[in-house]
Coordinates of C-alpha atoms in Angstrom, one line a residue:
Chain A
X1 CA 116.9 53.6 96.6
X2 CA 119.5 56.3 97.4
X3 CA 118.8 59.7 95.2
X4 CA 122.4 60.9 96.0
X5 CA 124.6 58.3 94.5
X6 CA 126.5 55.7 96.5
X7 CA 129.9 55.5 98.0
X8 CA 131.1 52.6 95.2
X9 CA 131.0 55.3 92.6
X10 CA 133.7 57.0 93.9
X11 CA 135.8 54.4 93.3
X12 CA 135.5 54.9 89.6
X13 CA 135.8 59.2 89.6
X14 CA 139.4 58.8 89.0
X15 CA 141.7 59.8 86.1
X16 CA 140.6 61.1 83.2
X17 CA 136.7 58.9 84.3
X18 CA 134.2 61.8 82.6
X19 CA 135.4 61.6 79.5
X20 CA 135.9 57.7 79.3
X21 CA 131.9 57.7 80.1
X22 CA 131.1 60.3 77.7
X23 CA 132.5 57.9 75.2
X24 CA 130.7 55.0 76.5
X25 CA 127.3 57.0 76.4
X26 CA 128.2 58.4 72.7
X27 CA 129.5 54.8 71.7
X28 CA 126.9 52.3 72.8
X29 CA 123.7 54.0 74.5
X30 CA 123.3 57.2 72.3
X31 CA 124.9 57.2 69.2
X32 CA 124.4 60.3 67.2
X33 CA 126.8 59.8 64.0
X34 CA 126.4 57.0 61.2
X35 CA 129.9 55.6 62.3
X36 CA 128.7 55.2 66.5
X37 CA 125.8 53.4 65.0
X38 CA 127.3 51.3 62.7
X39 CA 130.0 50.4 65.8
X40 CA 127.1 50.1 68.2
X41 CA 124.9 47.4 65.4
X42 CA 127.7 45.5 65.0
X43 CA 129.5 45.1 68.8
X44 CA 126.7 45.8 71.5
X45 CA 125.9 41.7 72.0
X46 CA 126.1 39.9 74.9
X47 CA 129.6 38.5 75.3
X48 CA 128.3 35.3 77.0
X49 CA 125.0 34.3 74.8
X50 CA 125.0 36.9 72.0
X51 CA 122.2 37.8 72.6
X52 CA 121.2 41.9 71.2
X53 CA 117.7 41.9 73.9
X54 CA 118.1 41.2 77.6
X55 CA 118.2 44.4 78.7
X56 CA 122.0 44.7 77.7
X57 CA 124.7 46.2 80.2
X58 CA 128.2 47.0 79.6
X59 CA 130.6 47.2 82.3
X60 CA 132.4 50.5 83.5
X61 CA 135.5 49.2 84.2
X62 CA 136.4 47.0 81.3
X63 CA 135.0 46.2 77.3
X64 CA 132.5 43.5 78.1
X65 CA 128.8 43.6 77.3
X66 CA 126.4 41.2 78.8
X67 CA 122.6 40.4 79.5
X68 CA 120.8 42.0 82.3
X69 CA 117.6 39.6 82.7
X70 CA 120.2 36.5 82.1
X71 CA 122.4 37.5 84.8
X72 CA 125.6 37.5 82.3
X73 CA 126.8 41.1 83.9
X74 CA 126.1 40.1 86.9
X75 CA 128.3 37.1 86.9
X76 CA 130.9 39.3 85.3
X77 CA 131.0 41.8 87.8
X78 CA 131.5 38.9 90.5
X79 CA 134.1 37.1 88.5
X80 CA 136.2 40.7 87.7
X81 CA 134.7 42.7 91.3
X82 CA 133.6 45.4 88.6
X83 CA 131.0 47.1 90.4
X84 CA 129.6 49.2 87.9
X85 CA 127.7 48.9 85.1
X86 CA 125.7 51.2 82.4
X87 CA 122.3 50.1 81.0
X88 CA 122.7 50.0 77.1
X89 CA 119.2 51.4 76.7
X90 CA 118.5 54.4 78.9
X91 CA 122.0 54.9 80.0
X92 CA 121.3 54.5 84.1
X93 CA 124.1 53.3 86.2
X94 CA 124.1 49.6 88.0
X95 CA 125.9 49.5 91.3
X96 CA 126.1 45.2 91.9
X97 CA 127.0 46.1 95.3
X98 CA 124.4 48.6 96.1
X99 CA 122.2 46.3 93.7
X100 CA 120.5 48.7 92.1
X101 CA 120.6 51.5 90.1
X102 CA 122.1 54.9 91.4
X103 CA 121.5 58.4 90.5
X104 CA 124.9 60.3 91.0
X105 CA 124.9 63.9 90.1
X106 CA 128.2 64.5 88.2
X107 CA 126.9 61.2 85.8
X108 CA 123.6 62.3 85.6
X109 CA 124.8 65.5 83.9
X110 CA 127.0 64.1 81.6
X111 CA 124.3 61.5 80.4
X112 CA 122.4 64.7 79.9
X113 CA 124.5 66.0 78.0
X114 CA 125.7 63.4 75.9
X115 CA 121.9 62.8 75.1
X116 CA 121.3 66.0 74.0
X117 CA 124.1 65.8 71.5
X118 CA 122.9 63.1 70.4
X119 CA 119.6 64.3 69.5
X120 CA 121.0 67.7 67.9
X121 CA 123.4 65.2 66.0
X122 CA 120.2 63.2 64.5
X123 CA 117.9 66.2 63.7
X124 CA 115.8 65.7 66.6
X125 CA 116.5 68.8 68.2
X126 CA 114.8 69.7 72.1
X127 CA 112.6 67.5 73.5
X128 CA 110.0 67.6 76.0
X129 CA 111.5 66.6 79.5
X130 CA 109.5 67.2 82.8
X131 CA 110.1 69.6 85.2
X132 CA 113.4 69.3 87.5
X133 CA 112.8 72.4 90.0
X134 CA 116.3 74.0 90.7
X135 CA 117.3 74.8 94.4
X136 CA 116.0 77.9 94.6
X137 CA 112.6 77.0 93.0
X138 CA 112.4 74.2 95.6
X139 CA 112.8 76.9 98.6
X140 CA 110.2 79.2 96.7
X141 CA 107.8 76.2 96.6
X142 CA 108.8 75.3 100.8
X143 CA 107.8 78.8 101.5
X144 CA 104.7 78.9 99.7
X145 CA 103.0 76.0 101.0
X146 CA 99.4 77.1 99.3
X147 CA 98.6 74.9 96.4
X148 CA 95.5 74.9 93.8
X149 CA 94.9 71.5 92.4
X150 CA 93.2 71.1 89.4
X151 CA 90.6 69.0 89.1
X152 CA 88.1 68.1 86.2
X153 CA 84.9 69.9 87.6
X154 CA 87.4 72.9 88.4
X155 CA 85.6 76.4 87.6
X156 CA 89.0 77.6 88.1
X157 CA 89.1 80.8 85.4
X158 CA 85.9 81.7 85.1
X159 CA 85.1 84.8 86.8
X160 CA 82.5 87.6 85.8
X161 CA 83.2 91.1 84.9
X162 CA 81.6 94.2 85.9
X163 CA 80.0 96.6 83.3
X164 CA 81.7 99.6 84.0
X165 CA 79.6 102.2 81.3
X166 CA 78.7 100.5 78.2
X167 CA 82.1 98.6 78.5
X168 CA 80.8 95.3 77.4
X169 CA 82.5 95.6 74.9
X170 CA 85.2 95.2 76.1
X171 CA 84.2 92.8 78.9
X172 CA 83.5 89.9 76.3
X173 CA 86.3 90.2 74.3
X174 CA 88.5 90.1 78.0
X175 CA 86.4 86.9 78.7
X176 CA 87.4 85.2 75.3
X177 CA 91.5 86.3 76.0
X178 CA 91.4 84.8 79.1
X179 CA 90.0 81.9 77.9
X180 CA 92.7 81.4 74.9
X181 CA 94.9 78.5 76.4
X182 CA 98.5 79.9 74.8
X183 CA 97.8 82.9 76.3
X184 CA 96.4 82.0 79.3
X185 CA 99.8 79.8 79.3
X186 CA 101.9 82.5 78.6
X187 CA 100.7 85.2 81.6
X188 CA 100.2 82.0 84.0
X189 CA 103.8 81.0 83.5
X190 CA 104.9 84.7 83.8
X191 CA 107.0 85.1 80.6
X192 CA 106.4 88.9 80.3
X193 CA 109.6 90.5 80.8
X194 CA 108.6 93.9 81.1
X195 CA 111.2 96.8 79.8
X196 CA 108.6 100.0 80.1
X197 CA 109.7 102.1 82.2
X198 CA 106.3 104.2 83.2
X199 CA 103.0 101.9 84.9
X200 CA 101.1 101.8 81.9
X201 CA 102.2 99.0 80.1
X202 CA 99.1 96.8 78.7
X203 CA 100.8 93.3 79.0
X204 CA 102.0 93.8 82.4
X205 CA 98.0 94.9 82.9
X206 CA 97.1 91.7 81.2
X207 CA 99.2 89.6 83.1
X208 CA 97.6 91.2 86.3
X209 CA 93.9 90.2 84.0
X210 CA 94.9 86.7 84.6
X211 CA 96.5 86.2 88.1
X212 CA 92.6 87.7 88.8
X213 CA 90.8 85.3 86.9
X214 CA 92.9 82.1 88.1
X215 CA 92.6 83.1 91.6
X216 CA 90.2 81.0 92.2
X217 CA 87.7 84.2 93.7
X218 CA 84.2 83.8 92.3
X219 CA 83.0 87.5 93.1
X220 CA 83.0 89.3 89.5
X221 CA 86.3 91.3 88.9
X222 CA 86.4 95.3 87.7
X223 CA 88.7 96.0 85.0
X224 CA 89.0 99.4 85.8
X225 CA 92.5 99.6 85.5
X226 CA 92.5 97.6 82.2
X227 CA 89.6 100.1 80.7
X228 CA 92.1 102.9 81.3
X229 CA 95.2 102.2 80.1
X230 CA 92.9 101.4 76.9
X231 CA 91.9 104.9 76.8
X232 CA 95.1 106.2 77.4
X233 CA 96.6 104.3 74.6
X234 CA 93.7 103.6 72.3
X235 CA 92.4 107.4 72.3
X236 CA 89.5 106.7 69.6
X237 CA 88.0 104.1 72.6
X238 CA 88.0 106.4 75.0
X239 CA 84.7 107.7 76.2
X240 CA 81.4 106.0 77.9
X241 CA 79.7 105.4 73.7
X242 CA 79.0 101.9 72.8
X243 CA 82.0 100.8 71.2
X244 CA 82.3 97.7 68.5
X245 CA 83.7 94.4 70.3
X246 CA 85.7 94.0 67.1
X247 CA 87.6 97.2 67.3
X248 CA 88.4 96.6 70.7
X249 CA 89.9 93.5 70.0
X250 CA 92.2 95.0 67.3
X251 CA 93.4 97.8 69.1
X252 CA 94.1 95.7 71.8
X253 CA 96.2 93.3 70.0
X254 CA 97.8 96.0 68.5
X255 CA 98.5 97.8 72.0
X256 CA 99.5 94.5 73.4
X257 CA 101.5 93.7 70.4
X258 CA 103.9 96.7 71.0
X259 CA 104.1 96.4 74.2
X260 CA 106.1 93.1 74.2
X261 CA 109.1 94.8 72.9
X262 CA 110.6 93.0 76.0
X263 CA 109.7 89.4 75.2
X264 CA 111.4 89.0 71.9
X265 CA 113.5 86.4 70.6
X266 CA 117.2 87.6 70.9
X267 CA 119.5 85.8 68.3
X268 CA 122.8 84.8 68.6
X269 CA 124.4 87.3 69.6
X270 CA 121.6 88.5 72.1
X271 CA 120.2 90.8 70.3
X272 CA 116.7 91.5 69.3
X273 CA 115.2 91.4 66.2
X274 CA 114.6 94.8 65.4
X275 CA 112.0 94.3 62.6
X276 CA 108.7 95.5 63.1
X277 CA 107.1 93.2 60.2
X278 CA 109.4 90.0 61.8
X279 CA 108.2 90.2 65.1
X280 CA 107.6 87.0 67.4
X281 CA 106.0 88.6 70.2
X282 CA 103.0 86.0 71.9
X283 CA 100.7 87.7 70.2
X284 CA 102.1 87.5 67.1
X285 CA 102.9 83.5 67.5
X286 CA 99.0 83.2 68.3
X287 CA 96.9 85.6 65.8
X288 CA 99.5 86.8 62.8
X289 CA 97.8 84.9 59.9
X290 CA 99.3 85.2 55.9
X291 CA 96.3 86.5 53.8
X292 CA 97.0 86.5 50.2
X293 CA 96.0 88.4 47.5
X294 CA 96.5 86.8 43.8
X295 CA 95.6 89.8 41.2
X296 CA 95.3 87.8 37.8
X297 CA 95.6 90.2 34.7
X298 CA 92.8 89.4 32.3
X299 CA 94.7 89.7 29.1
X300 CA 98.4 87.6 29.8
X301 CA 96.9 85.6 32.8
X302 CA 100.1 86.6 34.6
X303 CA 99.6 86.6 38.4
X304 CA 100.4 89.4 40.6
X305 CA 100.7 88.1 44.3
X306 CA 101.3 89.7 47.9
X307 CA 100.8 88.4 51.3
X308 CA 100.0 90.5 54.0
X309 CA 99.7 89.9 57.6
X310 CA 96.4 89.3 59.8
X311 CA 94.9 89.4 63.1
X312 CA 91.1 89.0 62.0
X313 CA 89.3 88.0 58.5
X314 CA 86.3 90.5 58.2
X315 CA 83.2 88.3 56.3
X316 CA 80.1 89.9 54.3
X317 CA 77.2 89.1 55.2
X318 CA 73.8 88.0 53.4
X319 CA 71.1 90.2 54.2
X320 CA 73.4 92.9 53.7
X321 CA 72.5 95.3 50.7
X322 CA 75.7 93.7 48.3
X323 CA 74.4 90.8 46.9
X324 CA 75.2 87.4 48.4
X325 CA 76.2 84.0 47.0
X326 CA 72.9 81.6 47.1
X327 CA 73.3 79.2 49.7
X328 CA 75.9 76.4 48.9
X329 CA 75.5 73.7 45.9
X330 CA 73.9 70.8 46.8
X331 CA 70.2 71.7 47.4
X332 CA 68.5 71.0 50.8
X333 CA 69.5 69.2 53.5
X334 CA 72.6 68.3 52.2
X335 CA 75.9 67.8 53.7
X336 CA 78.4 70.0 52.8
X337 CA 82.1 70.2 54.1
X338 CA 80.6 67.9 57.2
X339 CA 78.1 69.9 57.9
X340 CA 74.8 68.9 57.3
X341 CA 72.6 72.0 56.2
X342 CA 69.3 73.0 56.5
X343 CA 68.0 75.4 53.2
X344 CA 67.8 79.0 54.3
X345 CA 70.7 78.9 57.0
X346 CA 73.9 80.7 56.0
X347 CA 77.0 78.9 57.9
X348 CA 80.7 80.2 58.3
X349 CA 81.9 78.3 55.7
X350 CA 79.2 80.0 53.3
X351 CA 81.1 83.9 54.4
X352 CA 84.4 81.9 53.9
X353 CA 83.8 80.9 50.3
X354 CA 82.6 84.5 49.8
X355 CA 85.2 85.7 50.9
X356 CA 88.1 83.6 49.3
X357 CA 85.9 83.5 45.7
X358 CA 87.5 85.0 42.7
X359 CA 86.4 88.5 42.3
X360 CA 86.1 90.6 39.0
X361 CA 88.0 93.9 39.7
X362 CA 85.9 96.0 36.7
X363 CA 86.6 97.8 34.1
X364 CA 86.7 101.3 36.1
X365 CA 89.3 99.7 38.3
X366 CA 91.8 98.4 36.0
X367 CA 95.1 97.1 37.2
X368 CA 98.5 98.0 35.3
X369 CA 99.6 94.9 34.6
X370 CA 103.3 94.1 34.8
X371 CA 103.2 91.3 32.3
X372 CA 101.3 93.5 29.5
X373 CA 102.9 97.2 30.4
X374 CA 99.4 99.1 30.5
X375 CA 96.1 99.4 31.8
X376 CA 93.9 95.8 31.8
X377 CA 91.1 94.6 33.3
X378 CA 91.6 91.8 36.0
X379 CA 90.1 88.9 38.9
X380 CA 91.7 88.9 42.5
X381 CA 91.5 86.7 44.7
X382 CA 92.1 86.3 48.5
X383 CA 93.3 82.9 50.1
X384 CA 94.6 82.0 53.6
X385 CA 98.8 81.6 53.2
X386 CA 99.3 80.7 56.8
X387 CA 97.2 80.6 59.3
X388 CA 97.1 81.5 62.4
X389 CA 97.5 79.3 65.5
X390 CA 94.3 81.4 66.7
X391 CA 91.7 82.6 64.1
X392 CA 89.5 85.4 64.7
X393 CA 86.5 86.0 61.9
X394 CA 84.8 88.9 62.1
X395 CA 81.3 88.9 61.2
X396 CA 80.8 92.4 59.3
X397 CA 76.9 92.7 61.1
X398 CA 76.8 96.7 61.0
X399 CA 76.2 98.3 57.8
X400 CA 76.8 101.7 56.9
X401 CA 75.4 103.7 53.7
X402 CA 74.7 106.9 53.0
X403 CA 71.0 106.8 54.3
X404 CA 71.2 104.1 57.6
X405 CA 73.2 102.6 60.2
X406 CA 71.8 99.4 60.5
X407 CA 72.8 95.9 62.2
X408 CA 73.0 93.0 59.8
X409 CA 71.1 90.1 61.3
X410 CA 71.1 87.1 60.2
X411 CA 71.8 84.2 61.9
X412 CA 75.0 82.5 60.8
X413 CA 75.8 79.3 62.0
X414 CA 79.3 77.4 62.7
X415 CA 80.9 74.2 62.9
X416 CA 82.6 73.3 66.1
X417 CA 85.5 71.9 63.8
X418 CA 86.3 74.0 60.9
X419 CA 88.8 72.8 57.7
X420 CA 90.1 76.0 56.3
X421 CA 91.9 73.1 53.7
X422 CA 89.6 74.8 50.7
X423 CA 90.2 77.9 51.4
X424 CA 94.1 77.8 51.4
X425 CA 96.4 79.5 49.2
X426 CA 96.9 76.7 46.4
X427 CA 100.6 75.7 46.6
X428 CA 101.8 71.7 45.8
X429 CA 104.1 72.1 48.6
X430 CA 102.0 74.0 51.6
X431 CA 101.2 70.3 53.7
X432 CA 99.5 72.5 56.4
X433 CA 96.8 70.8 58.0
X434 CA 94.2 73.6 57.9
X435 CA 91.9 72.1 60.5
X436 CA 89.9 74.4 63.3
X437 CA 88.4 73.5 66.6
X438 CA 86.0 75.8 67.6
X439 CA 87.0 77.4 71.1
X440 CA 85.3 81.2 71.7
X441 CA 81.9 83.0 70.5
X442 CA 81.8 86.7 71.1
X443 CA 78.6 88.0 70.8
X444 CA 77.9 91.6 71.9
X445 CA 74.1 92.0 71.7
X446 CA 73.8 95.7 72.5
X447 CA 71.1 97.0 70.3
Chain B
X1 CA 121.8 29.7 66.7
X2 CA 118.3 29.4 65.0
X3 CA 117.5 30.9 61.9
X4 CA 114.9 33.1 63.2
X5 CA 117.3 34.5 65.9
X6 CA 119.6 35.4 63.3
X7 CA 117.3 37.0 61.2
X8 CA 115.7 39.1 64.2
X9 CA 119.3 40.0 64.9
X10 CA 120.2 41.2 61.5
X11 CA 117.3 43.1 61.4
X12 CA 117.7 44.9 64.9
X13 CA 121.2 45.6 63.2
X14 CA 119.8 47.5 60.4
X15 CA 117.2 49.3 62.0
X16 CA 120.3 50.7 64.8
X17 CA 122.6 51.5 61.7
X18 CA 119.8 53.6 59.9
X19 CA 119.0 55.7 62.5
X20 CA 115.7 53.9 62.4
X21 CA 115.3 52.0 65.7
X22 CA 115.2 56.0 67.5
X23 CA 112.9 56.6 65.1
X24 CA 110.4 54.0 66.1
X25 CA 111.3 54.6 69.8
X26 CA 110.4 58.0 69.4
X27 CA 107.0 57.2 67.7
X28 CA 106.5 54.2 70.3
X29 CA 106.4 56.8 72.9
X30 CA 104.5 59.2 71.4
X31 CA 101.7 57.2 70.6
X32 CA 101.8 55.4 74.2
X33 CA 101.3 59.0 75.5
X34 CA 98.3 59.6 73.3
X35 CA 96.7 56.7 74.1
X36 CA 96.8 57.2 78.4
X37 CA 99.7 53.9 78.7
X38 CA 102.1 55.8 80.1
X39 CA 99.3 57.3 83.0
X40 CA 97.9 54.0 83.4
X41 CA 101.4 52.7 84.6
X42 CA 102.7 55.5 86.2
X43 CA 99.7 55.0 88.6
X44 CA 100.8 51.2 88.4
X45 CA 104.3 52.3 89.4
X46 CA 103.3 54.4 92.5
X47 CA 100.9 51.6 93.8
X48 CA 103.7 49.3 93.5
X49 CA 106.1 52.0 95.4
X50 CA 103.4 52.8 98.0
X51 CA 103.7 48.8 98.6
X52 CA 107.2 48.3 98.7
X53 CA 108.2 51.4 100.4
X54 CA 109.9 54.4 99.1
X55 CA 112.9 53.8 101.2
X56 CA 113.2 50.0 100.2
X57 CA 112.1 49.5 96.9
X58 CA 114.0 48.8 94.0
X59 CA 114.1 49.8 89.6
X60 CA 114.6 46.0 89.9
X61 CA 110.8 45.5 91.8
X62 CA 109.7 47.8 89.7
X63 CA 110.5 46.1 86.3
X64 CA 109.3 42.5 87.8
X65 CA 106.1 43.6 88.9
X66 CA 105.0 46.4 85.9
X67 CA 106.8 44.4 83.2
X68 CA 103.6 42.4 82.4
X69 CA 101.0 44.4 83.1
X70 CA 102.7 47.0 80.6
X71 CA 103.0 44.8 77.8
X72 CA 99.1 43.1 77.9
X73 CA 98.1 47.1 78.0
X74 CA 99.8 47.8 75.0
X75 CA 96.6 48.7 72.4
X76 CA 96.4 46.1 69.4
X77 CA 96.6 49.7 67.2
X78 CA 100.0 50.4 68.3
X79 CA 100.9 47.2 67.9
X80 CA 99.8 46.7 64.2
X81 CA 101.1 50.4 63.6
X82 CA 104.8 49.9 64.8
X83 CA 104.7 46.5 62.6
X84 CA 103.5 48.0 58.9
X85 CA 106.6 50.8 60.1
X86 CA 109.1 47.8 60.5
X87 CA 107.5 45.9 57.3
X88 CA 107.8 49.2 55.3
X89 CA 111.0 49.4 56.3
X90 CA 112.2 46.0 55.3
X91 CA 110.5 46.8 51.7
X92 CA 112.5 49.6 51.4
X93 CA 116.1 48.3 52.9
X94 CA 115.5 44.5 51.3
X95 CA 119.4 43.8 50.6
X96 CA 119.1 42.0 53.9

């Protein structure tokens, strides 16, 4: 099996050769339009049997289609000494004399080509196609012969982190980023194109994060570097206090967010999108959720709605000194929303229907309504628009009144798969499967 | 020519004019992914190769020898899900 073409080939790269194939591969192997199709239906049968299976071939050289497993092309090719033929269905190239299939370069790109077009023609658009190192990859991967090989009782990416001051914090929402596959993807596969021109830029920091923890050392790693540029850039965490996991995780996203100025789409004309509220930074492809917020004006029923962006949905909790929705209907011990339910525990899916239920503003906080030009009374209501690829709910466990500080706590528990389908925003045409798999916990059990 | 021939012909002509016989490639291959085929006779191929020898085997050896083993691993699933497509298909294009 020769991977560099054969010498019969050559006999057919004359005159005007690429685009005769091009015409073959658009006419009778890929065919894009409604016309090709119609052309290919009605003519690609074996000249001999008429047979449409078979593994159909048509000649290079001449118009003449014929069976692969019958032999039909084959006899054809002896009969007219046409060497070469093209498989109908996957467009590879026959050499009779060779007698088998060849792989020459120049062809190989054209049948690239011409399948791409294809798809793009039929609305199929890219497609997933392995891996085809380029020259220069190949002499990156000669002169790094040191390979990690993943196996399924790898403990590859798990590493422990040093407390560096109260910086747990910090520490377990580091472990559950590192743990996030897109993102781990993203660093591992190095797309961070950094354009800052000063040391302190947080993704390049984070792509550092996770070339450390997919070393494959075991000792526990100290994020020193990571904990300052927090500090410099998230001034309010500075300092050796406790700090709240949650706020961590917001400023961090927030930090990491503008920091990807360099990673952004460009369109067309290779410019970036310049808009702060359009951005498509990684982080924004992995946390940005839609919440939205329907205010309903008592009087005309007319609906008032905006959607606002998300990283996290912050959740009341019982126990708390607002009053909190009984447990769900049903009674005890039944199953609710697939999970079967003891009396007396709260569950995630008890916060979310808090949270999404409708809520009655008051009469001391009455809306103007649009609808009714003045002052009325009104419900709102929150419900998930779009939701992230990555959600992130945010138990609200620390209250604060006037009197006490005090953690909230309860024990909630959650599913491992969650269906966010009941708490969506209700539209006829949203088809958005709104289906969870639980992957990270973070619990920071300081006091 | 017999009458089932023809009809299987006519058929395979409808599905290529529609656009429809890349469709059910596509979901052919998805599903055969999903469901570990294609691993099961990619390992199949590089026994076979290890056999033969990379220097002197041929697509052709390849096809004989993985040709039966692929189509008796084909799940029943697949199978029934590819035919309601076709049948649905029919009932929809039935000026045949």
């Amino acid at each position: 099996m020769s991977p560099a073409g054969c010498s019969h080939v050559n006999g057919y790269k004359v005159d005007n050769w690429k685009q005769n194939l091009r015409v073959i591969y658009q006419c009778f192997v890929w065919s894009g339009t409604a016309e090709t199709r119609r052309r290919k239906a009605k003519s690609c049968i074996c000249h001999m049997c008429g047979a449409h299976l078979n593994r159909l071939h048509s000649c290079l050289y001449c118009v003449f289609f014929g069976c692969f497993t019958k032999k039909h092309i084959h006899e054809h090719a002896k009969n007219k000494r046409h060497n070469l033929a093209i498989d109908l269905l996957y467009g590879g190239i026959y050499c009779f004399v060779c007698q088998d299939y060849i792989y020459d370069k120049d062809m190989e790109q054209i049948a690239k080509e011409e399948q791409r077009k294809a798809w793009k023609l039929q609305g199929i658009g890219e497609k997933y196609t392995t891996w085809e190192p380029t020259k220069r990859e190949l002499e990156l991967l000669r002169h790094n012969p040191k390979r990690r090989k993943i196996t399924t009782n790898c403990t590859i990416g798990l590493r422990g982190l040093i407390n560096l001051g109260n910086t747990c914090f910090m520490n377990c929402i580091v472990q559950a980023l590192t743990h996030t596959p897109l993102l781990r993807d993203f660093f591992l596969s190095d797309r961070h194109k950094c354009e800052m021109q000063s040391n302190s830029c947080l993704v390049c920091e984070m792509s550092q994060l996770f070339q450390e923890f997919y070393s494959g050392h075991r000792s526990p790693h100290i994020p020193f570097r990571l904990l300052h540029l927090v500090w410099t850039h998230a001034r309010h965490l500075a300092g050796y206090e406790q700090q709240d996991a949650h706020e961590f995780l917001i400023a961090a996203l927030d930090v990491l967010h503008r920091h990807c100025k360099g990673d952004m789409i460009r369109d067309d004309n290779g410019k970036k999108a310049n808009n702060p509220n359009h951005c498509n930074c990684i982080i924004d492809q992995i946390f940005t959720g839609g919440l939205q917020s329907d205010v309903t004006c008592q009087v005309c029923h007319g609906v008032s709605t905006t959607i606002d962006p998300f990283w996290d949905i912050s959740l009341d909790l019982p126990g708390s000194s607002t009053p909190f929705w009984a447990l769900s209907p049903g009674g005890d011990g039944s199953t609710v929303n697939g999970e079967s339910h003891l009396s007396g525990s709260t569950t995630l899916t008890d916060c979310l229907r808090r949270f999404t239920r409708p809520e009655h503003l008051g009469s001391s906080a009455k809306i103007k309504c649009g609808g009714c030009h003045s002052y009325q009374e009104s419900t709102k209501q929150l419900t998930m628009k779009k939701l992230p690829i990555v959600a992130c709910f945010h138990l609200k466990r620390f209250e604060h009144s006037a009197k006490l500080r005090r953690k909230i706590t309860t024990y909630v528990s959650f599913p491992l798969e969650l269906d966010m389908t009941p708490f969506m925003a209700s539209s006829k045409e949203s088809r958005m499967n709104g289906q969870y798999q639980q992957s990270v916990d973070v619990l920071n059990n300081d006091n | 020519m017999s009458k089932e021939y023809q009809m299987r012909a006519a058929i395979n002509q409808k599905l290529i004019e529609m656009g429809e016989r890349e469709r059910l490639k596509e979901l052919l291959r998805a599903k055969l992914v999903e469901c570990g085929w294609k691993d099961q006779l990619k390992a199949h191929c590089k026994d076979v190769i290890r056999e033969k020898g990379l220097e002197h085997v041929t697509v052709e050896d390849l096809v004989t020898e993985v040709t039966p083993k692929g189509r008796a691993l084909v799940p029943d699933s697949v199978k029934k899900e590819l035919l309601q497509r076709i049948r649905a298909f029919l009932v929809q294009h039935a000026a045949l």
